[in-house]
mmCIF file of C-alpha atoms in Angstrom:
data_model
loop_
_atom_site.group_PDB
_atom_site.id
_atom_site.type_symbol
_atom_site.label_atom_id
_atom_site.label_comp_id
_atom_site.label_asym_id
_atom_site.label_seq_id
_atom_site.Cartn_x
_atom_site.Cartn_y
_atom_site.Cartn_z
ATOM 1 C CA UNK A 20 29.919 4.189 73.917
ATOM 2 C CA UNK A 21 27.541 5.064 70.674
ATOM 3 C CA UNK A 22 30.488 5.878 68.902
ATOM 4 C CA UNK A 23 32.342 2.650 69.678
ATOM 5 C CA UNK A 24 29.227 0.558 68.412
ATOM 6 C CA UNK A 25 28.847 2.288 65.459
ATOM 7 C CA UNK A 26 32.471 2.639 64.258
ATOM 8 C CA UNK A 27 32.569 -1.465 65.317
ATOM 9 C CA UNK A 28 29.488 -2.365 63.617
ATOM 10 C CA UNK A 29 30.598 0.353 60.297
ATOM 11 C CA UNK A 30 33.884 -1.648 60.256
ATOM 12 C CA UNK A 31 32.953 -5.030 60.302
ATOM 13 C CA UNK A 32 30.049 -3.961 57.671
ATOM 14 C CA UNK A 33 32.707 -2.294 55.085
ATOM 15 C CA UNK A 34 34.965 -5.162 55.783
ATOM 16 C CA UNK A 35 32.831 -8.113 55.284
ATOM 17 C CA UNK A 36 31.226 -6.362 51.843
ATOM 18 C CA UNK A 37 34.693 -6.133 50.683
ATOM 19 C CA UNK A 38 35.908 -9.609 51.038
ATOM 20 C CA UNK A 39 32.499 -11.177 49.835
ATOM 21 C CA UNK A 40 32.493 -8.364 46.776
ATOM 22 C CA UNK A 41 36.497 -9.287 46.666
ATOM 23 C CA UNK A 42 35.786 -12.596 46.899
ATOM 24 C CA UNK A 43 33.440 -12.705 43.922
ATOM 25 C CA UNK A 44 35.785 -10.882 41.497
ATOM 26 C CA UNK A 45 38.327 -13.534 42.563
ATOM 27 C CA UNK A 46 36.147 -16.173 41.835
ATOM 28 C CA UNK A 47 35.415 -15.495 38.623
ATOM 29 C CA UNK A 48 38.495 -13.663 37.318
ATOM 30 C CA UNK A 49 41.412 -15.065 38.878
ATOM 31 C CA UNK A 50 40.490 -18.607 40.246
ATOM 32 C CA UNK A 51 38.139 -19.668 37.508
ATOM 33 C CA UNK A 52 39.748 -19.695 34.914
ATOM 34 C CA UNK A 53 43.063 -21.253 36.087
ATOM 35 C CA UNK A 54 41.233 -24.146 37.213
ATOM 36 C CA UNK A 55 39.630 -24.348 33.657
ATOM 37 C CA UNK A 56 43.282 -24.194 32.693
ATOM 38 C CA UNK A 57 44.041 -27.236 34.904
ATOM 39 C CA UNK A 58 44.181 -30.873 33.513
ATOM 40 C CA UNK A 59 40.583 -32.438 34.065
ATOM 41 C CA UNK A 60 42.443 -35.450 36.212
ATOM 42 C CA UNK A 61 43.685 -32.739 38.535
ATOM 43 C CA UNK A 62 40.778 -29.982 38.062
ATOM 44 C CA UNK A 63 38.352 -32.302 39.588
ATOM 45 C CA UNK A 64 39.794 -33.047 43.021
ATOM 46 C CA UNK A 65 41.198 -29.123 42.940
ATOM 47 C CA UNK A 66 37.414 -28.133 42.822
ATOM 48 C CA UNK A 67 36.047 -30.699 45.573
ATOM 49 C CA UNK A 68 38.767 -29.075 47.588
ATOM 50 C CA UNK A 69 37.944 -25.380 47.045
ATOM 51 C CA UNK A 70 34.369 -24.698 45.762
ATOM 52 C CA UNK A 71 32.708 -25.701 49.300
ATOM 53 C CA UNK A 72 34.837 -23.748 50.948
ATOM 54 C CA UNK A 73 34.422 -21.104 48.750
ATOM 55 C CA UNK A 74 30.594 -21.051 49.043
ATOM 56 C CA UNK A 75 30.340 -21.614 52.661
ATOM 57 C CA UNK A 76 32.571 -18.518 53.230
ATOM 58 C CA UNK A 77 30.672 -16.077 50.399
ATOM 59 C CA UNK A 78 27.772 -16.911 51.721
ATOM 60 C CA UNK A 79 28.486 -16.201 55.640
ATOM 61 C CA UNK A 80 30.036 -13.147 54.279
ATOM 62 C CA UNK A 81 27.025 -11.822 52.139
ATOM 63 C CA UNK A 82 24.776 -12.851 55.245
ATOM 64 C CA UNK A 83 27.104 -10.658 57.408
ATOM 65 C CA UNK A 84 27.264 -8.116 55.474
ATOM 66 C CA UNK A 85 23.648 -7.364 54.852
ATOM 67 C CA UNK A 86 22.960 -7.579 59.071
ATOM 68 C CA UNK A 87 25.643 -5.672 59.652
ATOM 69 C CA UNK A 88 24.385 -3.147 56.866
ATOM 70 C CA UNK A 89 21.179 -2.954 59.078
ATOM 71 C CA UNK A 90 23.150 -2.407 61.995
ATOM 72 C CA UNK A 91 24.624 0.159 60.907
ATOM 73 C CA UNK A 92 21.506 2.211 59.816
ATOM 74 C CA UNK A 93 20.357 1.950 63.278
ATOM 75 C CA UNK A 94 23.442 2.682 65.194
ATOM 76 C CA UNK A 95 23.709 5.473 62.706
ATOM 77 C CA UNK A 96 21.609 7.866 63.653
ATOM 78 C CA UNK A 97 20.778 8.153 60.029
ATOM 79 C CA UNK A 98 17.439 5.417 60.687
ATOM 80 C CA UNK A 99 14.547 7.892 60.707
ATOM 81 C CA UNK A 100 16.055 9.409 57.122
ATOM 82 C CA UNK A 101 14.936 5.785 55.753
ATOM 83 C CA UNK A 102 11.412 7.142 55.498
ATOM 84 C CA UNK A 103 12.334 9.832 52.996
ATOM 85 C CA UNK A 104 12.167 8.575 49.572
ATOM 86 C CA UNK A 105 13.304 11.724 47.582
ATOM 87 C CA UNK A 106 16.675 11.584 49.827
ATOM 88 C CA UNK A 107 20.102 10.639 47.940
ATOM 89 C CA UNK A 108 21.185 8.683 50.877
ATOM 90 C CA UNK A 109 17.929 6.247 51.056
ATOM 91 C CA UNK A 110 17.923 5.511 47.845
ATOM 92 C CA UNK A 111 21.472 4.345 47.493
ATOM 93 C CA UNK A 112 20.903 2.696 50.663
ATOM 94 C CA UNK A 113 17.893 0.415 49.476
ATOM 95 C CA UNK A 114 19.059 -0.321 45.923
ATOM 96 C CA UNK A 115 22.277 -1.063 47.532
ATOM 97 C CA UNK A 116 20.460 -2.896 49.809
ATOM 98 C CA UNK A 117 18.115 -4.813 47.736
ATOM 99 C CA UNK A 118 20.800 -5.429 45.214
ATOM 100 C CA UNK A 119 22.906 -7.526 48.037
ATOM 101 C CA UNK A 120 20.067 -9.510 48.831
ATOM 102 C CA UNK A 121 19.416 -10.363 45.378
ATOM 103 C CA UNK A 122 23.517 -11.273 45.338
ATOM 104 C CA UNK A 123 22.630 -13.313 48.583
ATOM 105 C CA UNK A 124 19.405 -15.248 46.889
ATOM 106 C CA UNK A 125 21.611 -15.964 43.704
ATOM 107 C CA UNK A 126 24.216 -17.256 45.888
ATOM 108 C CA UNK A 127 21.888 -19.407 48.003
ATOM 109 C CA UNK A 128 19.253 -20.281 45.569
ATOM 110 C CA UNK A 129 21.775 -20.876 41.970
ATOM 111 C CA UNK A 130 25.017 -21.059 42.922
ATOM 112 C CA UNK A 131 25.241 -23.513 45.894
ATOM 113 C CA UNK A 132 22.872 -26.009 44.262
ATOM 114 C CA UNK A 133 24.801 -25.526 40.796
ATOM 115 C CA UNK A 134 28.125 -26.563 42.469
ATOM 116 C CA UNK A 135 26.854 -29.151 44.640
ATOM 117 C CA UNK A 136 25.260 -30.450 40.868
ATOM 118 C CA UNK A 137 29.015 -30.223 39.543
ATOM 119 C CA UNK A 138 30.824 -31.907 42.075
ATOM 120 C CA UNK A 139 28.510 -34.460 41.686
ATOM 121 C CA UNK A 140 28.774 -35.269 38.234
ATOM 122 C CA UNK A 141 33.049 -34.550 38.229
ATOM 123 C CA UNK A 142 33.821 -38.317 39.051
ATOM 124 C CA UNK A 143 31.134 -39.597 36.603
ATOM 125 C CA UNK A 144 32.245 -37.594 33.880
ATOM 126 C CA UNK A 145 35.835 -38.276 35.124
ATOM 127 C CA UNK A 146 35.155 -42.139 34.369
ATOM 128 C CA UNK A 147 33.727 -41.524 31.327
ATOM 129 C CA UNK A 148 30.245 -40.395 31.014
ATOM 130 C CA UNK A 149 29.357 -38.368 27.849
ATOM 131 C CA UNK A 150 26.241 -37.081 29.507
ATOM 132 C CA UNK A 151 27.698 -36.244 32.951
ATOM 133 C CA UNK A 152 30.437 -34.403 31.042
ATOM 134 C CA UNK A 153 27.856 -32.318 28.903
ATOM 135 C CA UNK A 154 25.998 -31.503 32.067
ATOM 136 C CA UNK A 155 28.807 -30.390 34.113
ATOM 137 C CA UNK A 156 29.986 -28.345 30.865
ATOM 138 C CA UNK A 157 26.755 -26.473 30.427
ATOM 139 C CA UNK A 158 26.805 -25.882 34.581
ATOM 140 C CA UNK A 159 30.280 -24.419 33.691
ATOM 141 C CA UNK A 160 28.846 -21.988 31.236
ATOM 142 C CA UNK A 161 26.056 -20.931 33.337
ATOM 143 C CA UNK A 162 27.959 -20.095 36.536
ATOM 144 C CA UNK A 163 30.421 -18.037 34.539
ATOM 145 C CA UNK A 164 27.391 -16.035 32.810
ATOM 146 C CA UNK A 165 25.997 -16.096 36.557
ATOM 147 C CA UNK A 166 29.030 -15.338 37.879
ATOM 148 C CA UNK A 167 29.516 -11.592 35.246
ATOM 149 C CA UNK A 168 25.906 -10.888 36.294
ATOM 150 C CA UNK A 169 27.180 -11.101 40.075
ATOM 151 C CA UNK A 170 30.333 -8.641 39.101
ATOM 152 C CA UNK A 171 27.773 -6.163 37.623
ATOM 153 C CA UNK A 172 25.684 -5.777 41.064
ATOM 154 C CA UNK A 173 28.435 -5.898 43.023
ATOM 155 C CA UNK A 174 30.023 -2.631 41.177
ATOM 156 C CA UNK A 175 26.579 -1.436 41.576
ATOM 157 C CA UNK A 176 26.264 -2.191 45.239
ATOM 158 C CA UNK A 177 29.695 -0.403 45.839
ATOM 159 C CA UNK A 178 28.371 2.378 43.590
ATOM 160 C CA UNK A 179 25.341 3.110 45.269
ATOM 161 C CA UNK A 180 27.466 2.624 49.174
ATOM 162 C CA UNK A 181 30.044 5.241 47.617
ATOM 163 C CA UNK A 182 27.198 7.119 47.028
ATOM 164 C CA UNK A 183 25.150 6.989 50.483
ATOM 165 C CA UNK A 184 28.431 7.744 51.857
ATOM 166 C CA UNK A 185 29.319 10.924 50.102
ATOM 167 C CA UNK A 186 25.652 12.265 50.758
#
């Protein structure tokens, strides 16, 4: 029965970090920039559409992934090794670790209020509004510098997983 918990709990850790790391790279690669490439009369009601969506579901899957994660050290047998600082496998498990809640905290703390900001000021600067449109513009640039720096750790997090694994 141990081994059904833990290769449960592994699973739906691996797969949740994947689609919310996935996710991410989607985001800012792929999705991003074609709705920059949209006409501003149709990139407006495009982005009401997806970026709550988008959020909601990065979000659960960042928050899922991190209890899982915890899970999974203590259906892993592996929980006592925790204590050992000079061990490989802790240390890529807490940076990895701390990392993703730093991704979480950015998402929670930046990102959501950001794009709540944005879709906000999209109809104002829609009708018109120079200063809604330089506010939205500047939110623009600083989710996509946010979004890179949430690429970077999520490489890093998958680094340092790769790496608890293989030790």
């Amino acid at each position: 029965m141990e081994d059904i918990v833990r290769l449960i709990v592994g699973y739906l850790h691996v797969t949740a970090g994947l689609l919310w790391i996935g996710g991410g790279f989607y985001a800012i690669l792929v999705q991003s920039p074609a709705l920059m490439a949209t006409p501003p009369q149709a990139r407006g009601p495009a982005l009401a559409q997806i970026a709550p969506r988008q959020v909601f579901y990065l979000l659960r899957l960042g928050e899922l992934t991190i209890v899982t994660g915890v899970l999974r050290i203590l259906t892993s047998g592996r929980g006592r090794e925790i204590e050992d600082l000079s061990s490989r496998w802790t240390l890529a498990i807490l940076v990895g670790a701390l990392l993703a809640v730093v991704l979480l905290v950015i998402g929670h703390a930046i990102l959501k209020p950001a794009i709540t900001r944005l879709l906000t000021l999209g109809p104002k600067a829609a009708q018109g509004d120079g200063s809604a449109a330089a506010e939205a513009g500047a939110i623009v640039k600083r989710l996509t510098t946010i979004g890179y720096l949430q690429l970077a750790l999520g490489f890093a997090i998958v680094f340092g997983m790769v790496l608890a694994r293989l030790s």
